[in-house]
Amino acid sequence: MKQPNSTPTSELPLRETASQTAGPYVHIGLALDVAGLPPRQEEIWNRMATTEADGELIEVVGSVIDGNGDLVRDAFIEAWQADAHGEYQCDFDLEKLFNSFGRTATTVETGGEWSLITVKPGRVEAPNGKPMAPHINLAVFARGINIQLNTRLYFDDEHDANAACPILNAVESPARRQTLIARREEGEGGRVRYRLDIRLQGEGETVFFDF
Amino acid sequence: MPLNHNKRFVERDRTWHPAAYTPGYKTAVARSPSQALVSLQAPSVSELSGPEFTNLRMGPHDNDLLLNYRENPGRENQGQNGLPIGERIIMFGRVVDQFGKPVPQTLVEMWQANAGGRYRHNKDSYLAPLDPNFGGVGRCLTDNEGWYRFRTVRPGPYPWPNGINTWRPAHIHVSVMGPSISTRLITQMYFEGDPLIPICPIVQTLNSQEAVETMIGRLDMGHSRPMDCLAYRFDLVVRGELQTYFENV
């Protein structure tokens, strides 16, 4: 190790391991069912909440679209969200009624759509103490994506909270903020469904964050 | 669950990582954002927290790819019967952060092709055959000192439609969570000395040889098992975690 006070502030002891694309077969490792592999004892997947979980059970769906307007049918997405009370449940446990973490994927078989069964998240505070609007953090991995793309999903029936959200307002262009807002629609069996298409490039390009 | 605002992570150096737009890797051309990323100047608990997997129940062979896929799972493994074909290796290493601090109890996942370069995936139609005794997926938690370990076979290189004659070097995909979604990382481990590494368009998405070196597993004779298997060591470095000493009031 270097001596204290002799290390230039611009220099860190270690560099982060470099990122690489998850590639076309990411499902083998992280979404076994999609790849056609038998499940293990427990898998991390897209049912983040059971019907008994606190809060409003919702379905969140969407597609991923490339710069040519074509569906990306091999994307892998991770979700991280607060529970209905605005708290992150860090301890992943499939015996719990709700988990803050989930995974989903787009495939040819699902018509290029990803989906999550979850509850609508509660509000979480920004570091300045102001409440952020309810949101789900999404990370998009796929062939052709060299380092994951981080975005957020907001809800179109949270108009006032969205308008006051410090993170949404950090996006300079009001038009681009709209790319983060999922549309509420009628789901199957009367369940509330929200749809957010993620556009990787070009017209209507989704906002992606660095943090 | 108490919210912990009391930390931050060293900023990700996005010139060290591959850029989004890397035309030598053709799929990236239409899958790279054209707009700048929006930087969150003050990350919130949304970014500073992440899942912990100590209560994810795993099977006894989840990190042992020599044993975790059998065409007839009920069958006893007798002699060579039921083992995958290929170079038996241990892949192991330590997950640390940029300050060298071990990252204990974090989820490390990996997936790979078999010894012939064929993936057990519905979409892989390469003519090299599947191995009836090889699935190609593993996972484990790091121990209290940040160490992880898998046992597997060395994957083969394989061709892919990019250039006319493009081949991936032998590689194992590696996924690590780290302490938050800010440290989340997916990378690939390559094998020391593989001559395909410098001519791979995916490796070449990186700007520097120094960065490429962070993805190369090293032959480690000291940890190999005589008359059994070789070992490759692959340490993973995730973003450094700092405490926030002063916050605005």
Tab-separated table of C-alpha atoms in Angstrom:
chain	number	residue	atom	x	y	z
A	1	MET	CA	0.000	0.000	0.000
A	2	LYS	CA	1.097	3.556	-0.609
A	3	GLN	CA	1.899	5.858	2.248
A	4	PRO	CA	-0.785	8.244	3.421
A	5	ASN	CA	-0.309	11.811	2.166
A	6	SER	CA	1.959	10.727	-0.673
A	7	THR	CA	-0.761	9.457	-2.982
A	8	PRO	CA	-1.996	12.034	-5.475
A	9	THR	CA	-5.702	12.584	-4.976
A	10	SER	CA	-6.286	11.717	-8.608
A	11	GLU	CA	-4.900	8.247	-8.069
A	12	LEU	CA	-6.735	5.330	-6.580
A	13	PRO	CA	-5.100	2.123	-5.441
A	14	LEU	CA	-7.188	-0.044	-7.757
A	15	ARG	CA	-9.158	0.441	-10.937
A	16	GLU	CA	-12.626	-1.003	-11.250
A	17	THR	CA	-12.833	-4.218	-13.257
A	18	ALA	CA	-13.917	-3.206	-16.746
A	19	SER	CA	-17.455	-3.894	-17.891
A	20	GLN	CA	-18.331	-6.098	-20.840
A	21	THR	CA	-21.621	-6.766	-22.578
A	22	ALA	CA	-23.802	-9.458	-21.032
A	23	GLY	CA	-23.987	-10.931	-24.553
A	24	PRO	CA	-26.720	-12.900	-26.308
A	25	TYR	CA	-26.818	-15.767	-23.811
A	26	VAL	CA	-27.107	-13.810	-20.569
A	27	HIS	CA	-30.212	-15.873	-19.784
A	28	ILE	CA	-28.171	-19.024	-19.181
A	29	GLY	CA	-26.661	-17.394	-16.173
A	30	LEU	CA	-29.265	-14.935	-14.943
A	31	ALA	CA	-32.622	-16.019	-16.412
A	32	LEU	CA	-32.421	-19.801	-16.664
A	33	ASP	CA	-36.005	-20.385	-17.668
A	34	VAL	CA	-35.630	-18.134	-20.700
A	35	ALA	CA	-32.568	-20.090	-21.837
A	36	GLY	CA	-34.416	-23.388	-21.448
A	37	LEU	CA	-32.446	-24.537	-18.415
A	38	PRO	CA	-34.062	-26.285	-15.442
A	39	PRO	CA	-34.549	-24.039	-12.415
A	40	ARG	CA	-32.360	-24.330	-9.347
A	41	GLN	CA	-33.603	-24.444	-5.790
A	42	GLU	CA	-34.405	-20.732	-5.868
A	43	GLU	CA	-34.262	-18.289	-8.749
A	44	ILE	CA	-34.296	-14.496	-8.759
A	45	TRP	CA	-37.062	-13.541	-11.138
A	46	ASN	CA	-39.880	-11.165	-11.962
A	47	ARG	CA	-42.446	-11.814	-9.215
A	48	MET	CA	-41.311	-9.245	-6.706
A	49	ALA	CA	-44.549	-9.247	-4.726
A	50	THR	CA	-47.207	-11.766	-3.773
A	51	THR	CA	-50.888	-10.868	-3.557
A	52	GLU	CA	-50.483	-10.622	0.240
A	53	ALA	CA	-47.796	-7.929	0.058
A	54	ASP	CA	-48.602	-4.486	1.427
A	55	GLY	CA	-49.560	-1.992	-1.233
A	56	GLU	CA	-51.162	-2.015	-4.624
A	57	LEU	CA	-50.230	-5.042	-6.692
A	58	ILE	CA	-49.312	-3.905	-10.182
A	59	GLU	CA	-47.857	-5.276	-13.360
A	60	VAL	CA	-45.123	-3.328	-15.105
A	61	VAL	CA	-44.416	-4.156	-18.722
A	62	GLY	CA	-42.609	-2.778	-21.711
A	63	SER	CA	-40.378	-3.446	-24.628
A	64	VAL	CA	-36.862	-2.376	-25.479
A	65	ILE	CA	-36.386	-0.729	-28.859
A	66	ASP	CA	-33.120	-0.112	-30.686
A	67	GLY	CA	-32.021	2.828	-32.811
A	68	ASN	CA	-33.701	1.380	-35.895
A	69	GLY	CA	-37.045	1.074	-34.147
A	70	ASP	CA	-36.689	-2.695	-33.922
A	71	LEU	CA	-37.521	-4.720	-30.820
A	72	VAL	CA	-34.619	-5.902	-28.714
A	73	ARG	CA	-35.609	-9.482	-27.950
A	74	ASP	CA	-32.611	-10.454	-25.863
A	75	ALA	CA	-32.523	-7.779	-23.186
A	76	PHE	CA	-32.087	-8.588	-19.519
A	77	ILE	CA	-33.391	-6.079	-16.982
A	78	GLU	CA	-32.910	-5.698	-13.248
A	79	ALA	CA	-35.324	-3.773	-11.057
A	80	TRP	CA	-34.696	-2.180	-7.672
A	81	GLN	CA	-37.498	-0.400	-5.878
A	82	ALA	CA	-38.813	0.582	-2.478
A	83	ASP	CA	-41.752	-1.224	-0.960
A	84	ALA	CA	-45.187	0.360	-0.628
A	85	HIS	CA	-43.963	2.272	2.429
A	86	GLY	CA	-40.997	3.806	0.644
A	87	GLU	CA	-38.413	1.497	2.173
A	88	TYR	CA	-35.849	-0.614	0.383
A	89	GLN	CA	-35.987	-4.237	1.475
A	90	CYS	CA	-32.332	-5.138	1.074
A	91	ASP	CA	-32.594	-8.661	2.413
A	92	PHE	CA	-33.605	-10.709	-0.616
A	93	ASP	CA	-35.674	-13.644	0.550
A	94	LEU	CA	-38.208	-15.503	-1.551
A	95	GLU	CA	-40.168	-16.354	1.570
A	96	LYS	CA	-40.991	-12.697	2.042
A	97	LEU	CA	-44.129	-11.209	0.543
A	98	PHE	CA	-42.156	-8.518	-1.224
A	99	ASN	CA	-38.617	-8.167	-2.522
A	100	SER	CA	-37.121	-4.889	-3.677
A	101	PHE	CA	-35.043	-6.681	-6.300
A	102	GLY	CA	-36.280	-8.467	-9.384
A	103	ARG	CA	-35.186	-9.543	-12.823
A	104	THR	CA	-36.934	-9.851	-16.147
A	105	ALA	CA	-36.080	-10.274	-19.805
A	106	THR	CA	-37.415	-9.689	-23.276
A	107	THR	CA	-37.576	-12.726	-25.528
A	108	VAL	CA	-38.894	-13.691	-28.928
A	109	GLU	CA	-41.495	-15.842	-27.186
A	110	THR	CA	-42.949	-12.948	-25.181
A	111	GLY	CA	-43.193	-10.743	-28.249
A	112	GLY	CA	-40.204	-8.797	-27.013
A	113	GLU	CA	-41.914	-7.705	-23.807
A	114	TRP	CA	-40.544	-7.709	-20.289
A	115	SER	CA	-42.805	-7.747	-17.264
A	116	LEU	CA	-42.628	-7.481	-13.498
A	117	ILE	CA	-45.264	-8.268	-10.898
A	118	THR	CA	-44.711	-5.920	-8.007
A	119	VAL	CA	-46.327	-3.324	-5.794
A	120	LYS	CA	-46.361	0.352	-6.508
A	121	PRO	CA	-43.406	1.791	-4.603
A	122	GLY	CA	-43.825	4.417	-1.912
A	123	ARG	CA	-41.954	7.695	-1.899
A	124	VAL	CA	-38.291	7.849	-0.953
A	125	GLU	CA	-36.380	10.955	0.091
A	126	ALA	CA	-33.646	12.517	-1.970
A	127	PRO	CA	-30.469	13.431	-0.010
A	128	ASN	CA	-31.729	17.005	0.359
A	129	GLY	CA	-34.769	15.691	2.234
A	130	LYS	CA	-37.184	16.355	-0.595
A	131	PRO	CA	-39.347	13.408	-1.604
A	132	MET	CA	-38.678	11.790	-4.929
A	133	ALA	CA	-41.697	10.646	-6.894
A	134	PRO	CA	-42.400	6.892	-6.717
A	135	HIS	CA	-40.047	5.135	-9.092
A	136	ILE	CA	-38.469	1.819	-9.993
A	137	ASN	CA	-34.770	1.773	-10.814
A	138	LEU	CA	-34.066	-0.274	-13.922
A	139	ALA	CA	-30.764	-1.490	-15.317
A	140	VAL	CA	-30.765	-2.695	-18.915
A	141	PHE	CA	-28.232	-5.282	-20.046
A	142	ALA	CA	-28.048	-6.903	-23.489
A	143	ARG	CA	-25.890	-7.926	-26.380
A	144	GLY	CA	-24.539	-4.689	-27.860
A	145	ILE	CA	-24.725	-2.842	-24.528
A	146	ASN	CA	-21.165	-2.590	-23.229
A	147	ILE	CA	-22.082	-1.301	-19.798
A	148	GLN	CA	-25.554	-1.455	-18.347
A	149	LEU	CA	-27.916	1.447	-18.920
A	150	ASN	CA	-29.477	2.782	-15.733
A	151	THR	CA	-32.856	4.383	-15.934
A	152	ARG	CA	-35.948	4.981	-13.811
A	153	LEU	CA	-39.573	4.192	-14.305
A	154	TYR	CA	-42.081	6.745	-12.988
A	155	PHE	CA	-45.883	6.564	-13.034
A	156	ASP	CA	-48.167	8.797	-15.092
A	157	ASP	CA	-50.832	8.892	-12.364
A	158	GLU	CA	-48.361	10.590	-9.999
A	159	HIS	CA	-48.436	13.873	-11.832
A	160	ASP	CA	-47.828	16.211	-8.877
A	161	ALA	CA	-45.108	14.051	-7.344
A	162	ASN	CA	-43.406	13.750	-10.717
A	163	ALA	CA	-43.502	17.504	-11.240
A	164	ALA	CA	-41.738	18.009	-7.897
A	165	CYS	CA	-39.239	15.144	-8.164
A	166	PRO	CA	-35.671	16.461	-7.878
A	167	ILE	CA	-34.334	13.665	-10.061
A	168	LEU	CA	-36.838	14.142	-12.862
A	169	ASN	CA	-36.144	17.853	-12.705
A	170	ALA	CA	-32.436	17.171	-13.099
A	171	VAL	CA	-33.253	16.164	-16.664
A	172	GLU	CA	-32.878	19.452	-18.489
A	173	SER	CA	-35.338	18.802	-21.267
A	174	PRO	CA	-38.969	18.503	-20.114
A	175	ALA	CA	-39.696	16.453	-23.225
A	176	ARG	CA	-37.039	13.931	-22.276
A	177	ARG	CA	-38.492	13.571	-18.761
A	178	GLN	CA	-41.529	12.042	-20.415
A	179	THR	CA	-39.427	9.088	-21.591
A	180	LEU	CA	-39.280	7.917	-17.961
A	181	ILE	CA	-43.008	7.964	-17.283
A	182	ALA	CA	-44.940	4.731	-17.635
A	183	ARG	CA	-48.541	4.877	-18.877
A	184	ARG	CA	-51.257	3.335	-16.794
A	185	GLU	CA	-53.462	0.861	-18.628
A	186	GLU	CA	-55.951	-1.868	-17.871
A	187	GLY	CA	-54.235	-5.171	-17.244
A	188	GLU	CA	-55.631	-8.663	-17.297
A	189	GLY	CA	-58.178	-9.490	-14.592
A	190	GLY	CA	-58.616	-5.832	-13.705
A	191	ARG	CA	-55.049	-5.556	-12.394
A	192	VAL	CA	-53.417	-2.205	-12.907
A	193	ARG	CA	-50.677	-2.300	-15.490
A	194	TYR	CA	-48.078	0.297	-16.384
A	195	ARG	CA	-46.199	0.283	-19.655
A	196	LEU	CA	-42.801	1.785	-20.326
A	197	ASP	CA	-40.971	1.222	-23.558
A	198	ILE	CA	-37.239	1.757	-23.315
A	199	ARG	CA	-35.792	3.375	-26.440
A	200	LEU	CA	-32.069	2.883	-26.538
A	201	GLN	CA	-31.293	5.407	-29.247
A	202	GLY	CA	-32.767	8.064	-31.493
A	203	GLU	CA	-36.246	9.534	-31.459
A	204	GLY	CA	-37.788	9.422	-28.003
A	205	GLU	CA	-34.530	8.076	-26.570
A	206	THR	CA	-34.949	7.101	-22.927
A	207	VAL	CA	-32.988	9.081	-20.364
A	208	PHE	CA	-30.161	7.046	-18.881
A	209	PHE	CA	-28.395	8.044	-15.694
A	210	ASP	CA	-24.851	8.041	-14.396
A	211	PHE	CA	-24.544	7.710	-10.633
B	1	MET	CA	-34.726	-1.227	6.897
B	2	PRO	CA	-32.860	1.921	7.868
B	3	LEU	CA	-31.822	4.131	5.011
B	4	ASN	CA	-28.104	4.677	4.804
B	5	HIS	CA	-27.255	7.993	3.215
B	6	ASN	CA	-23.978	7.871	5.012
B	7	LYS	CA	-21.911	6.567	2.137
B	8	ARG	CA	-21.012	7.182	-1.422
B	9	PHE	CA	-19.121	5.381	-4.141
B	10	VAL	CA	-16.110	6.516	-6.101
B	11	GLU	CA	-17.267	7.911	-9.416
B	12	ARG	CA	-17.267	5.423	-12.246
B	13	ASP	CA	-14.604	6.269	-14.843
B	14	ARG	CA	-16.550	5.892	-18.029
B	15	THR	CA	-13.475	6.373	-20.204
B	16	TRP	CA	-11.977	3.298	-18.531
B	17	HIS	CA	-15.089	1.251	-19.188
B	18	PRO	CA	-16.122	0.699	-22.791
B	19	ALA	CA	-18.113	3.509	-24.379
B	20	ALA	CA	-21.650	2.738	-25.478
B	21	TYR	CA	-20.945	3.405	-29.137
B	22	THR	CA	-18.204	1.049	-30.308
B	23	PRO	CA	-18.754	0.403	-34.029
B	24	GLY	CA	-16.240	-2.455	-34.222
B	25	TYR	CA	-18.802	-4.365	-32.178
B	26	LYS	CA	-21.673	-4.038	-34.614
B	27	THR	CA	-24.614	-4.662	-32.320
B	28	ALA	CA	-23.556	-1.648	-30.260
B	29	VAL	CA	-24.216	0.674	-33.211
B	30	ALA	CA	-28.006	0.594	-32.858
B	31	ARG	CA	-28.046	-0.126	-29.128
B	32	SER	CA	-26.026	2.818	-27.837
B	33	PRO	CA	-27.709	5.989	-26.584
B	34	SER	CA	-26.911	9.067	-28.632
B	35	GLN	CA	-27.675	11.455	-25.769
B	36	ALA	CA	-25.357	12.089	-22.854
B	37	LEU	CA	-26.055	10.245	-19.632
B	38	VAL	CA	-27.695	12.426	-16.992
B	39	SER	CA	-25.451	12.515	-13.927
B	40	LEU	CA	-27.129	12.363	-10.549
B	41	GLN	CA	-25.056	14.893	-8.651
B	42	ALA	CA	-26.267	13.597	-5.305
B	43	PRO	CA	-27.115	9.908	-5.437
B	44	SER	CA	-30.014	8.931	-3.218
B	45	VAL	CA	-30.756	5.806	-1.267
B	46	SER	CA	-32.181	4.452	-4.526
B	47	GLU	CA	-28.668	4.238	-5.935
B	48	LEU	CA	-26.726	3.708	-2.711
B	49	SER	CA	-28.596	0.601	-1.622
B	50	GLY	CA	-28.890	-2.805	-3.187
B	51	PRO	CA	-29.976	-6.372	-2.557
B	52	GLU	CA	-28.219	-8.784	-0.221
B	53	PHE	CA	-28.481	-12.489	-0.928
B	54	THR	CA	-27.480	-14.264	2.254
B	55	ASN	CA	-31.027	-15.664	2.431
B	56	LEU	CA	-31.103	-16.871	-1.160
B	57	ARG	CA	-31.256	-20.638	-0.778
B	58	MET	CA	-28.766	-22.283	-3.095
B	59	GLY	CA	-28.186	-25.870	-4.017
B	60	PRO	CA	-25.039	-27.743	-2.907
B	61	HIS	CA	-23.548	-27.716	-6.434
B	62	ASP	CA	-24.569	-24.254	-7.556
B	63	ASN	CA	-20.882	-23.284	-7.841
B	64	ASP	CA	-19.737	-26.624	-9.250
B	65	LEU	CA	-20.375	-26.898	-12.970
B	66	LEU	CA	-18.791	-30.334	-13.111
B	67	LEU	CA	-21.675	-31.674	-11.055
B	68	ASN	CA	-24.611	-29.294	-11.385
B	69	TYR	CA	-25.970	-30.459	-14.708
B	70	ARG	CA	-26.776	-34.077	-15.464
B	71	GLU	CA	-28.930	-35.421	-18.223
B	72	ASN	CA	-30.302	-37.820	-15.601
B	73	PRO	CA	-30.151	-35.844	-12.380
B	74	GLY	CA	-31.128	-38.836	-10.249
B	75	ARG	CA	-28.185	-40.933	-11.414
B	76	GLU	CA	-25.186	-41.496	-9.208
B	77	ASN	CA	-21.965	-40.176	-10.628
B	78	GLN	CA	-19.785	-43.214	-11.168
B	79	GLY	CA	-16.213	-42.811	-12.342
B	80	GLN	CA	-16.011	-40.699	-15.462
B	81	ASN	CA	-19.642	-41.323	-16.123
B	82	GLY	CA	-21.663	-38.138	-15.943
B	83	LEU	CA	-18.797	-35.671	-15.994
B	84	PRO	CA	-18.504	-32.987	-18.670
B	85	ILE	CA	-15.748	-33.257	-21.269
B	86	GLY	CA	-13.071	-30.601	-21.185
B	87	GLU	CA	-10.235	-29.042	-19.262
B	88	ARG	CA	-11.119	-29.211	-15.572
B	89	ILE	CA	-10.451	-25.920	-13.848
B	90	ILE	CA	-11.089	-24.064	-10.624
B	91	MET	CA	-11.969	-20.436	-11.200
B	92	PHE	CA	-11.595	-18.416	-8.041
B	93	GLY	CA	-10.724	-15.014	-6.760
B	94	ARG	CA	-11.573	-12.239	-4.443
B	95	VAL	CA	-14.068	-9.426	-4.734
B	96	VAL	CA	-12.597	-6.218	-3.341
B	97	ASP	CA	-13.433	-2.565	-3.753
B	98	GLN	CA	-11.126	0.088	-5.164
B	99	PHE	CA	-9.581	0.636	-1.749
B	100	GLY	CA	-8.743	-3.048	-1.466
B	101	LYS	CA	-11.494	-3.709	1.052
B	102	PRO	CA	-12.983	-7.209	0.694
B	103	VAL	CA	-16.629	-7.416	-0.322
B	104	PRO	CA	-18.074	-10.249	1.779
B	105	GLN	CA	-21.315	-12.136	1.199
B	106	THR	CA	-21.918	-10.733	-2.242
B	107	LEU	CA	-23.509	-12.630	-5.098
B	108	VAL	CA	-21.177	-13.766	-7.889
B	109	GLU	CA	-22.811	-15.441	-10.866
B	110	MET	CA	-21.222	-16.867	-14.000
B	111	TRP	CA	-22.215	-18.542	-17.243
B	112	GLN	CA	-20.268	-19.957	-20.130
B	113	ALA	CA	-20.141	-22.155	-23.207
B	114	ASN	CA	-18.940	-25.748	-22.992
B	115	ALA	CA	-15.509	-27.005	-24.013
B	116	GLY	CA	-16.483	-26.772	-27.695
B	117	GLY	CA	-17.800	-23.225	-27.502
B	118	ARG	CA	-21.478	-24.191	-27.510
B	119	TYR	CA	-23.965	-22.627	-25.123
B	120	ARG	CA	-26.867	-24.553	-23.667
B	121	HIS	CA	-29.300	-21.885	-24.832
B	122	ASN	CA	-32.301	-22.246	-27.114
B	123	LYS	CA	-30.831	-19.594	-29.408
B	124	ASP	CA	-27.350	-21.041	-29.892
B	125	SER	CA	-27.226	-23.071	-33.102
B	126	TYR	CA	-23.451	-23.406	-33.482
B	127	LEU	CA	-22.640	-26.852	-34.908
B	128	ALA	CA	-20.321	-27.816	-32.060
B	129	PRO	CA	-22.337	-30.239	-29.929
B	130	LEU	CA	-23.851	-29.792	-26.517
B	131	ASP	CA	-22.280	-31.743	-23.705
B	132	PRO	CA	-24.955	-33.883	-22.030
B	133	ASN	CA	-23.291	-33.329	-18.671
B	134	PHE	CA	-22.694	-29.618	-18.858
B	135	GLY	CA	-25.139	-26.779	-18.251
B	136	GLY	CA	-22.786	-23.821	-17.944
B	137	VAL	CA	-24.215	-21.808	-15.068
B	138	GLY	CA	-22.890	-21.172	-11.579
B	139	ARG	CA	-23.423	-18.892	-8.622
B	140	CYS	CA	-22.125	-18.421	-5.112
B	141	LEU	CA	-21.726	-15.863	-2.363
B	142	THR	CA	-18.304	-14.544	-1.468
B	143	ASP	CA	-17.139	-15.636	1.969
B	144	ASN	CA	-16.396	-13.270	4.843
B	145	GLU	CA	-13.037	-12.336	3.277
B	146	GLY	CA	-14.507	-11.723	-0.170
B	147	TRP	CA	-13.409	-15.006	-1.778
B	148	TYR	CA	-15.499	-16.894	-4.312
B	149	ARG	CA	-14.867	-20.199	-6.087
B	150	PHE	CA	-16.262	-22.212	-8.992
B	151	ARG	CA	-15.302	-25.519	-10.506
B	152	THR	CA	-15.938	-25.915	-14.218
B	153	VAL	CA	-14.395	-26.774	-17.569
B	154	ARG	CA	-12.528	-24.232	-19.616
B	155	PRO	CA	-14.915	-22.928	-22.295
B	156	GLY	CA	-14.008	-23.056	-25.970
B	157	PRO	CA	-13.844	-20.115	-28.359
B	158	TYR	CA	-16.712	-19.735	-30.789
B	159	PRO	CA	-17.562	-17.886	-33.992
B	160	TRP	CA	-20.172	-15.151	-34.076
B	161	PRO	CA	-21.686	-12.984	-36.762
B	162	ASN	CA	-19.838	-9.678	-36.495
B	163	GLY	CA	-17.072	-9.587	-39.054
B	164	ILE	CA	-16.834	-12.341	-41.657
B	165	ASN	CA	-14.546	-14.411	-39.470
B	166	THR	CA	-14.912	-13.184	-35.911
B	167	TRP	CA	-14.323	-15.488	-32.942
B	168	ARG	CA	-14.756	-14.863	-29.267
B	169	PRO	CA	-11.789	-15.766	-27.094
B	170	ALA	CA	-12.560	-18.370	-24.443
B	171	HIS	CA	-14.411	-16.477	-21.748
B	172	ILE	CA	-16.639	-16.857	-18.741
B	173	HIS	CA	-19.316	-14.225	-18.155
B	174	VAL	CA	-19.138	-12.934	-14.605
B	175	SER	CA	-21.763	-10.946	-12.745
B	176	VAL	CA	-21.194	-9.353	-9.356
B	177	MET	CA	-23.579	-7.270	-7.284
B	178	GLY	CA	-21.374	-5.625	-4.667
B	179	PRO	CA	-22.868	-3.513	-1.876
B	180	SER	CA	-25.324	-1.508	-4.005
B	181	ILE	CA	-26.814	-1.177	-7.446
B	182	SER	CA	-24.081	1.435	-8.023
B	183	THR	CA	-21.428	-1.276	-7.862
B	184	ARG	CA	-23.373	-3.713	-10.076
B	185	LEU	CA	-21.044	-5.074	-12.715
B	186	ILE	CA	-21.150	-7.631	-15.499
B	187	THR	CA	-17.885	-8.487	-17.179
B	188	GLN	CA	-16.104	-11.407	-18.821
B	189	MET	CA	-13.095	-13.347	-17.645
B	190	TYR	CA	-10.612	-14.169	-20.382
B	191	PHE	CA	-7.771	-16.647	-20.080
B	192	GLU	CA	-4.170	-15.564	-19.794
B	193	GLY	CA	-2.236	-15.974	-23.032
B	194	ASP	CA	-5.213	-16.516	-25.346
B	195	PRO	CA	-4.177	-15.100	-28.762
B	196	LEU	CA	-7.811	-14.353	-29.647
B	197	ILE	CA	-8.024	-11.691	-26.918
B	198	PRO	CA	-6.326	-8.844	-28.819
B	199	ILE	CA	-8.360	-9.413	-31.990
B	200	CYS	CA	-11.786	-9.609	-30.356
B	201	PRO	CA	-14.097	-6.665	-31.179
B	202	ILE	CA	-15.798	-6.965	-27.786
B	203	VAL	CA	-12.486	-6.819	-25.907
B	204	GLN	CA	-11.527	-3.925	-28.165
B	205	THR	CA	-14.477	-1.891	-26.918
B	206	LEU	CA	-12.011	-0.966	-24.144
B	207	ASN	CA	-9.597	1.877	-24.804
B	208	SER	CA	-6.587	0.649	-22.902
B	209	GLN	CA	-4.589	-2.514	-22.523
B	210	GLU	CA	-4.433	-1.717	-18.822
B	211	ALA	CA	-8.209	-2.020	-18.625
B	212	VAL	CA	-8.141	-5.274	-20.606
B	213	GLU	CA	-5.749	-6.690	-18.018
B	214	THR	CA	-8.467	-6.325	-15.372
B	215	MET	CA	-10.462	-8.995	-17.231
B	216	ILE	CA	-7.800	-11.662	-17.556
B	217	GLY	CA	-7.807	-14.703	-15.320
B	218	ARG	CA	-4.307	-15.869	-14.423
B	219	LEU	CA	-3.106	-19.431	-14.271
B	220	ASP	CA	-2.485	-20.155	-10.597
B	221	MET	CA	-0.466	-23.350	-10.158
B	222	GLY	CA	-0.447	-22.881	-6.408
B	223	HIS	CA	-4.183	-23.364	-6.221
B	224	SER	CA	-4.428	-26.121	-8.818
B	225	ARG	CA	-5.073	-29.681	-7.643
B	226	PRO	CA	-2.428	-32.208	-8.732
B	227	MET	CA	-3.806	-34.961	-10.985
B	228	ASP	CA	-7.205	-33.251	-10.885
B	229	CYS	CA	-7.619	-29.684	-12.142
B	230	LEU	CA	-5.831	-26.434	-12.944
B	231	ALA	CA	-6.776	-23.142	-11.326
B	232	TYR	CA	-7.354	-19.657	-12.700
B	233	ARG	CA	-7.489	-16.674	-10.413
B	234	PHE	CA	-9.765	-13.786	-11.274
B	235	ASP	CA	-10.095	-10.956	-8.771
B	236	LEU	CA	-12.937	-8.512	-9.210
B	237	VAL	CA	-12.698	-4.866	-8.240
B	238	VAL	CA	-15.929	-2.977	-7.625
B	239	ARG	CA	-16.327	0.730	-6.980
B	240	GLY	CA	-14.789	1.987	-3.758
B	241	GLU	CA	-17.127	2.742	-0.904
B	242	LEU	CA	-16.578	5.886	1.143
B	243	GLN	CA	-18.250	7.330	4.175
B	244	THR	CA	-19.730	10.774	3.809
B	245	TYR	CA	-17.959	12.893	6.425
B	246	PHE	CA	-19.784	16.172	5.949
B	247	GLU	CA	-23.179	16.691	4.486
B	248	ASN	CA	-24.961	19.892	3.641
B	249	VAL	CA	-27.345	21.169	6.259
